[in-house]
Amino acid sequence: MSGEETDKVTPLRPKRPCPECGRPSARETYPFCSTRCKQVDLNRWLSGSYAIPVRDDEEDDGEEPSQ
Ligand SMILES: [Zn+2]
């Protein structure tokens, strides 16, 4: 019997490399490898497409919340 079990390979989830450093992602911080990389990406996201204006410097002079 040439019993190579290559036929019974269980379909594992394709591991996504960490978008930040390219390391294998961890389950807890998927798709990142660590909390740190997750934070890095989060910060980038926040400061990029979703910039939050600083409320302290905000002047209530007819502000128009633009997207
Ligand atoms: Zn990483």
PDB file of N, CA and C and ligand atoms in Angstrom:
ATOM      1  N   MET A   1       0.827  -1.208   0.000  1.00  0.00           N
ATOM      2  CA  MET A   1       0.000   0.000   0.000  1.00  0.00           C
ATOM      3  C   MET A   1       0.859   1.254   0.000  1.00  0.00           C
ATOM      4  N   SER A   2       0.668   2.016  -0.957  1.00  0.00           N
ATOM      5  CA  SER A   2       1.360   3.293  -0.936  1.00  0.00           C
ATOM      6  C   SER A   2       0.462   4.318  -0.242  1.00  0.00           C
ATOM      7  N   GLY A   3       0.467   4.203   1.026  1.00  0.00           N
ATOM      8  CA  GLY A   3      -0.493   5.018   1.784  1.00  0.00           C
ATOM      9  C   GLY A   3      -0.016   6.417   2.099  1.00  0.00           C
ATOM     10  N   GLU A   4       0.115   7.150   1.076  1.00  0.00           N
ATOM     11  CA  GLU A   4       0.426   8.558   1.359  1.00  0.00           C
ATOM     12  C   GLU A   4      -0.867   9.333   1.565  1.00  0.00           C
ATOM     13  N   GLU A   5      -0.948   9.967   2.652  1.00  0.00           N
ATOM     14  CA  GLU A   5      -2.222  10.607   3.001  1.00  0.00           C
ATOM     15  C   GLU A   5      -2.325  12.039   2.502  1.00  0.00           C
ATOM     16  N   THR A   6      -1.707  12.227   1.381  1.00  0.00           N
ATOM     17  CA  THR A   6      -1.795  13.585   0.838  1.00  0.00           C
ATOM     18  C   THR A   6      -3.199  13.895   0.356  1.00  0.00           C
ATOM     19  N   ASP A   7      -3.965  12.800   0.252  1.00  0.00           N
ATOM     20  CA  ASP A   7      -5.323  12.991  -0.222  1.00  0.00           C
ATOM     21  C   ASP A   7      -6.248  13.483   0.877  1.00  0.00           C
ATOM     22  N   LYS A   8      -5.832  13.200   2.112  1.00  0.00           N
ATOM     23  CA  LYS A   8      -6.708  13.527   3.231  1.00  0.00           C
ATOM     24  C   LYS A   8      -6.286  14.798   3.953  1.00  0.00           C
ATOM     25  N   VAL A   9      -5.673  15.648   3.232  1.00  0.00           N
ATOM     26  CA  VAL A   9      -5.222  16.879   3.880  1.00  0.00           C
ATOM     27  C   VAL A   9      -6.422  17.721   4.293  1.00  0.00           C
ATOM     28  N   THR A  10      -6.470  18.012   5.559  1.00  0.00           N
ATOM     29  CA  THR A  10      -7.570  18.850   6.034  1.00  0.00           C
ATOM     30  C   THR A  10      -7.353  20.290   5.594  1.00  0.00           C
ATOM     31  N   PRO A  11      -8.368  20.844   5.042  1.00  0.00           N
ATOM     32  CA  PRO A  11      -8.264  22.223   4.547  1.00  0.00           C
ATOM     33  C   PRO A  11      -8.074  23.219   5.678  1.00  0.00           C
ATOM     34  N   LEU A  12      -6.849  23.572   5.901  1.00  0.00           N
ATOM     35  CA  LEU A  12      -6.585  24.568   6.933  1.00  0.00           C
ATOM     36  C   LEU A  12      -6.842  25.962   6.395  1.00  0.00           C
ATOM     37  N   ARG A  13      -7.160  26.813   7.277  1.00  0.00           N
ATOM     38  CA  ARG A  13      -7.326  28.192   6.864  1.00  0.00           C
ATOM     39  C   ARG A  13      -5.993  28.746   6.388  1.00  0.00           C
ATOM     40  N   PRO A  14      -5.996  29.319   5.223  1.00  0.00           N
ATOM     41  CA  PRO A  14      -4.753  29.935   4.743  1.00  0.00           C
ATOM     42  C   PRO A  14      -4.313  31.034   5.690  1.00  0.00           C
ATOM     43  N   LYS A  15      -3.132  30.868   6.243  1.00  0.00           N
ATOM     44  CA  LYS A  15      -2.674  31.870   7.193  1.00  0.00           C
ATOM     45  C   LYS A  15      -2.251  33.135   6.475  1.00  0.00           C
ATOM     46  N   ARG A  16      -2.809  34.185   6.920  1.00  0.00           N
ATOM     47  CA  ARG A  16      -2.470  35.463   6.341  1.00  0.00           C
ATOM     48  C   ARG A  16      -1.253  36.025   7.049  1.00  0.00           C
ATOM     49  N   PRO A  17      -0.306  36.486   6.287  1.00  0.00           N
ATOM     50  CA  PRO A  17       0.839  37.128   6.935  1.00  0.00           C
ATOM     51  C   PRO A  17       0.433  38.472   7.514  1.00  0.00           C
ATOM     52  N   CYS A  18       1.085  38.826   8.582  1.00  0.00           N
ATOM     53  CA  CYS A  18       0.794  40.100   9.231  1.00  0.00           C
ATOM     54  C   CYS A  18       1.015  41.244   8.242  1.00  0.00           C
ATOM     55  N   PRO A  19       0.040  42.098   8.073  1.00  0.00           N
ATOM     56  CA  PRO A  19       0.170  43.215   7.135  1.00  0.00           C
ATOM     57  C   PRO A  19       1.294  44.172   7.515  1.00  0.00           C
ATOM     58  N   GLU A  20       1.688  44.127   8.757  1.00  0.00           N
ATOM     59  CA  GLU A  20       2.707  45.070   9.204  1.00  0.00           C
ATOM     60  C   GLU A  20       4.115  44.539   8.999  1.00  0.00           C
ATOM     61  N   CYS A  21       4.342  43.337   9.477  1.00  0.00           N
ATOM     62  CA  CYS A  21       5.710  42.824   9.428  1.00  0.00           C
ATOM     63  C   CYS A  21       5.829  41.547   8.603  1.00  0.00           C
ATOM     64  N   GLY A  22       4.705  40.997   8.189  1.00  0.00           N
ATOM     65  CA  GLY A  22       4.766  39.841   7.320  1.00  0.00           C
ATOM     66  C   GLY A  22       4.903  38.519   8.052  1.00  0.00           C
ATOM     67  N   ARG A  23       4.868  38.561   9.354  1.00  0.00           N
ATOM     68  CA  ARG A  23       4.957  37.323  10.117  1.00  0.00           C
ATOM     69  C   ARG A  23       3.599  36.628  10.118  1.00  0.00           C
ATOM     70  N   PRO A  24       3.640  35.343  10.400  1.00  0.00           N
ATOM     71  CA  PRO A  24       2.372  34.612  10.494  1.00  0.00           C
ATOM     72  C   PRO A  24       1.467  35.235  11.550  1.00  0.00           C
ATOM     73  N   SER A  25       0.213  35.358  11.207  1.00  0.00           N
ATOM     74  CA  SER A  25      -0.703  36.014  12.121  1.00  0.00           C
ATOM     75  C   SER A  25      -1.067  35.102  13.278  1.00  0.00           C
ATOM     76  N   ALA A  26      -1.393  35.731  14.370  1.00  0.00           N
ATOM     77  CA  ALA A  26      -1.828  34.973  15.536  1.00  0.00           C
ATOM     78  C   ALA A  26      -3.342  34.960  15.602  1.00  0.00           C
ATOM     79  N   ARG A  27      -3.849  33.962  16.270  1.00  0.00           N
ATOM     80  CA  ARG A  27      -5.302  33.832  16.288  1.00  0.00           C
ATOM     81  C   ARG A  27      -5.957  34.985  17.063  1.00  0.00           C
ATOM     82  N   GLU A  28      -5.304  35.366  18.133  1.00  0.00           N
ATOM     83  CA  GLU A  28      -5.907  36.387  18.983  1.00  0.00           C
ATOM     84  C   GLU A  28      -5.889  37.770  18.350  1.00  0.00           C
ATOM     85  N   THR A  29      -4.891  37.971  17.511  1.00  0.00           N
ATOM     86  CA  THR A  29      -4.754  39.307  16.947  1.00  0.00           C
ATOM     87  C   THR A  29      -4.913  39.291  15.435  1.00  0.00           C
ATOM     88  N   TYR A  30      -5.565  38.265  14.949  1.00  0.00           N
ATOM     89  CA  TYR A  30      -5.782  38.125  13.517  1.00  0.00           C
ATOM     90  C   TYR A  30      -6.321  39.410  12.918  1.00  0.00           C
ATOM     91  N   PRO A  31      -5.870  39.826  11.747  1.00  0.00           N
ATOM     92  CA  PRO A  31      -4.857  39.132  10.937  1.00  0.00           C
ATOM     93  C   PRO A  31      -3.442  39.567  11.252  1.00  0.00           C
ATOM     94  N   PHE A  32      -3.257  40.115  12.419  1.00  0.00           N
ATOM     95  CA  PHE A  32      -1.915  40.571  12.764  1.00  0.00           C
ATOM     96  C   PHE A  32      -1.198  39.538  13.612  1.00  0.00           C
ATOM     97  N   CYS A  33       0.103  39.709  13.737  1.00  0.00           N
ATOM     98  CA  CYS A  33       0.879  38.727  14.464  1.00  0.00           C
ATOM     99  C   CYS A  33       0.909  39.050  15.944  1.00  0.00           C
ATOM    100  N   SER A  34       0.673  40.308  16.257  1.00  0.00           N
ATOM    101  CA  SER A  34       0.739  40.688  17.656  1.00  0.00           C
ATOM    102  C   SER A  34      -0.122  41.923  17.892  1.00  0.00           C
ATOM    103  N   THR A  35      -0.333  42.193  19.157  1.00  0.00           N
ATOM    104  CA  THR A  35      -1.144  43.362  19.484  1.00  0.00           C
ATOM    105  C   THR A  35      -0.478  44.642  19.004  1.00  0.00           C
ATOM    106  N   ARG A  36       0.833  44.601  19.019  1.00  0.00           N
ATOM    107  CA  ARG A  36       1.570  45.787  18.622  1.00  0.00           C
ATOM    108  C   ARG A  36       1.296  46.144  17.163  1.00  0.00           C
ATOM    109  N   CYS A  37       1.407  45.148  16.314  1.00  0.00           N
ATOM    110  CA  CYS A  37       1.165  45.392  14.903  1.00  0.00           C
ATOM    111  C   CYS A  37      -0.285  45.814  14.682  1.00  0.00           C
ATOM    112  N   LYS A  38      -1.138  45.256  15.483  1.00  0.00           N
ATOM    113  CA  LYS A  38      -2.540  45.620  15.373  1.00  0.00           C
ATOM    114  C   LYS A  38      -2.730  47.100  15.697  1.00  0.00           C
ATOM    115  N   GLN A  39      -2.052  47.533  16.730  1.00  0.00           N
ATOM    116  CA  GLN A  39      -2.142  48.925  17.126  1.00  0.00           C
ATOM    117  C   GLN A  39      -1.537  49.841  16.066  1.00  0.00           C
ATOM    118  N   VAL A  40      -0.435  49.401  15.531  1.00  0.00           N
ATOM    119  CA  VAL A  40       0.225  50.197  14.494  1.00  0.00           C
ATOM    120  C   VAL A  40      -0.711  50.422  13.321  1.00  0.00           C
ATOM    121  N   ASP A  41      -1.340  49.353  12.919  1.00  0.00           N
ATOM    122  CA  ASP A  41      -2.242  49.459  11.790  1.00  0.00           C
ATOM    123  C   ASP A  41      -3.456  50.299  12.151  1.00  0.00           C
ATOM    124  N   LEU A  42      -3.920  50.111  13.359  1.00  0.00           N
ATOM    125  CA  LEU A  42      -5.087  50.860  13.815  1.00  0.00           C
ATOM    126  C   LEU A  42      -4.793  52.354  13.837  1.00  0.00           C
ATOM    127  N   ASN A  43      -3.640  52.692  14.385  1.00  0.00           N
ATOM    128  CA  ASN A  43      -3.257  54.093  14.449  1.00  0.00           C
ATOM    129  C   ASN A  43      -3.144  54.706  13.067  1.00  0.00           C
ATOM    130  N   ARG A  44      -2.587  53.924  12.180  1.00  0.00           N
ATOM    131  CA  ARG A  44      -2.435  54.420  10.815  1.00  0.00           C
ATOM    132  C   ARG A  44      -3.799  54.657  10.192  1.00  0.00           C
ATOM    133  N   TRP A  45      -4.651  53.729  10.477  1.00  0.00           N
ATOM    134  CA  TRP A  45      -6.003  53.829   9.914  1.00  0.00           C
ATOM    135  C   TRP A  45      -6.705  55.049  10.483  1.00  0.00           C
ATOM    136  N   LEU A  46      -6.564  55.247  11.785  1.00  0.00           N
ATOM    137  CA  LEU A  46      -7.231  56.366  12.433  1.00  0.00           C
ATOM    138  C   LEU A  46      -6.695  57.699  11.941  1.00  0.00           C
ATOM    139  N   SER A  47      -5.395  57.766  11.781  1.00  0.00           N
ATOM    140  CA  SER A  47      -4.783  59.025  11.375  1.00  0.00           C
ATOM    141  C   SER A  47      -4.879  59.233   9.875  1.00  0.00           C
ATOM    142  N   GLY A  48      -5.290  58.201   9.185  1.00  0.00           N
ATOM    143  CA  GLY A  48      -5.344  58.306   7.736  1.00  0.00           C
ATOM    144  C   GLY A  48      -6.726  58.637   7.234  1.00  0.00           C
ATOM    145  N   SER A  49      -7.510  57.619   7.036  1.00  0.00           N
ATOM    146  CA  SER A  49      -8.799  57.819   6.395  1.00  0.00           C
ATOM    147  C   SER A  49      -9.853  58.293   7.380  1.00  0.00           C
ATOM    148  N   TYR A  50      -9.538  58.199   8.634  1.00  0.00           N
ATOM    149  CA  TYR A  50     -10.553  58.516   9.624  1.00  0.00           C
ATOM    150  C   TYR A  50      -9.979  59.468  10.658  1.00  0.00           C
ATOM    151  N   ALA A  51      -9.492  60.578  10.176  1.00  0.00           N
ATOM    152  CA  ALA A  51      -8.850  61.532  11.056  1.00  0.00           C
ATOM    153  C   ALA A  51      -9.846  62.165  12.013  1.00  0.00           C
ATOM    154  N   ILE A  52      -9.480  62.126  13.269  1.00  0.00           N
ATOM    155  CA  ILE A  52     -10.351  62.718  14.273  1.00  0.00           C
ATOM    156  C   ILE A  52      -9.818  64.089  14.676  1.00  0.00           C
ATOM    157  N   PRO A  53     -10.618  65.106  14.501  1.00  0.00           N
ATOM    158  CA  PRO A  53     -10.193  66.444  14.880  1.00  0.00           C
ATOM    159  C   PRO A  53     -10.039  66.570  16.391  1.00  0.00           C
ATOM    160  N   VAL A  54      -9.083  67.352  16.782  1.00  0.00           N
ATOM    161  CA  VAL A  54      -8.862  67.543  18.210  1.00  0.00           C
ATOM    162  C   VAL A  54      -9.905  68.498  18.755  1.00  0.00           C
ATOM    163  N   ARG A  55     -10.574  68.055  19.745  1.00  0.00           N
ATOM    164  CA  ARG A  55     -11.698  68.839  20.257  1.00  0.00           C
ATOM    165  C   ARG A  55     -11.232  70.093  20.970  1.00  0.00           C
ATOM    166  N   ASP A  56     -10.050  70.083  21.487  1.00  0.00           N
ATOM    167  CA  ASP A  56      -9.580  71.230  22.241  1.00  0.00           C
ATOM    168  C   ASP A  56      -9.394  72.449  21.343  1.00  0.00           C
ATOM    169  N   ASP A  57      -8.948  72.183  20.153  1.00  0.00           N
ATOM    170  CA  ASP A  57      -8.691  73.293  19.244  1.00  0.00           C
ATOM    171  C   ASP A  57      -9.907  73.624  18.393  1.00  0.00           C
ATOM    172  N   GLU A  58     -10.938  72.959  18.690  1.00  0.00           N
ATOM    173  CA  GLU A  58     -12.122  73.126  17.851  1.00  0.00           C
ATOM    174  C   GLU A  58     -12.859  74.412  18.195  1.00  0.00           C
ATOM    175  N   GLU A  59     -13.225  75.119  17.187  1.00  0.00           N
ATOM    176  CA  GLU A  59     -13.992  76.339  17.424  1.00  0.00           C
ATOM    177  C   GLU A  59     -15.426  76.130  16.986  1.00  0.00           C
ATOM    178  N   ASP A  60     -16.312  76.427  17.895  1.00  0.00           N
ATOM    179  CA  ASP A  60     -17.716  76.235  17.569  1.00  0.00           C
ATOM    180  C   ASP A  60     -18.240  77.428  16.773  1.00  0.00           C
ATOM    181  N   ASP A  61     -17.650  77.614  15.663  1.00  0.00           N
ATOM    182  CA  ASP A  61     -18.044  78.765  14.854  1.00  0.00           C
ATOM    183  C   ASP A  61     -18.568  78.272  13.516  1.00  0.00           C
ATOM    184  N   GLY A  62     -19.714  77.667  13.593  1.00  0.00           N
ATOM    185  CA  GLY A  62     -20.312  77.152  12.372  1.00  0.00           C
ATOM    186  C   GLY A  62     -19.489  76.050  11.761  1.00  0.00           C
ATOM    187  N   GLU A  63     -19.136  75.086  12.556  1.00  0.00           N
ATOM    188  CA  GLU A  63     -18.339  73.992  12.014  1.00  0.00           C
ATOM    189  C   GLU A  63     -19.199  73.088  11.144  1.00  0.00           C
ATOM    190  N   GLU A  64     -18.590  72.626  10.134  1.00  0.00           N
ATOM    191  CA  GLU A  64     -19.319  71.731   9.249  1.00  0.00           C
ATOM    192  C   GLU A  64     -18.631  70.374   9.222  1.00  0.00           C
ATOM    193  N   PRO A  65     -19.268  69.434   9.842  1.00  0.00           N
ATOM    194  CA  PRO A  65     -18.683  68.086   9.844  1.00  0.00           C
ATOM    195  C   PRO A  65     -18.650  67.480   8.455  1.00  0.00           C
ATOM    196  N   SER A  66     -17.523  67.586   7.840  1.00  0.00           N
ATOM    197  CA  SER A  66     -17.399  66.997   6.518  1.00  0.00           C
ATOM    198  C   SER A  66     -16.923  65.574   6.649  1.00  0.00           C
ATOM    199  N   GLN A  67     -17.299  64.761   5.751  1.00  0.00           N
ATOM    200  CA  GLN A  67     -16.920  63.367   5.841  1.00  0.00           C
ATOM    201  C   GLN A  67     -15.419  63.210   5.777  1.00  0.00           C
TER     202      GLN A  67
HETATM  203 ZN    ZN B   1       3.291  41.836  12.743  1.00  0.00          ZN
END
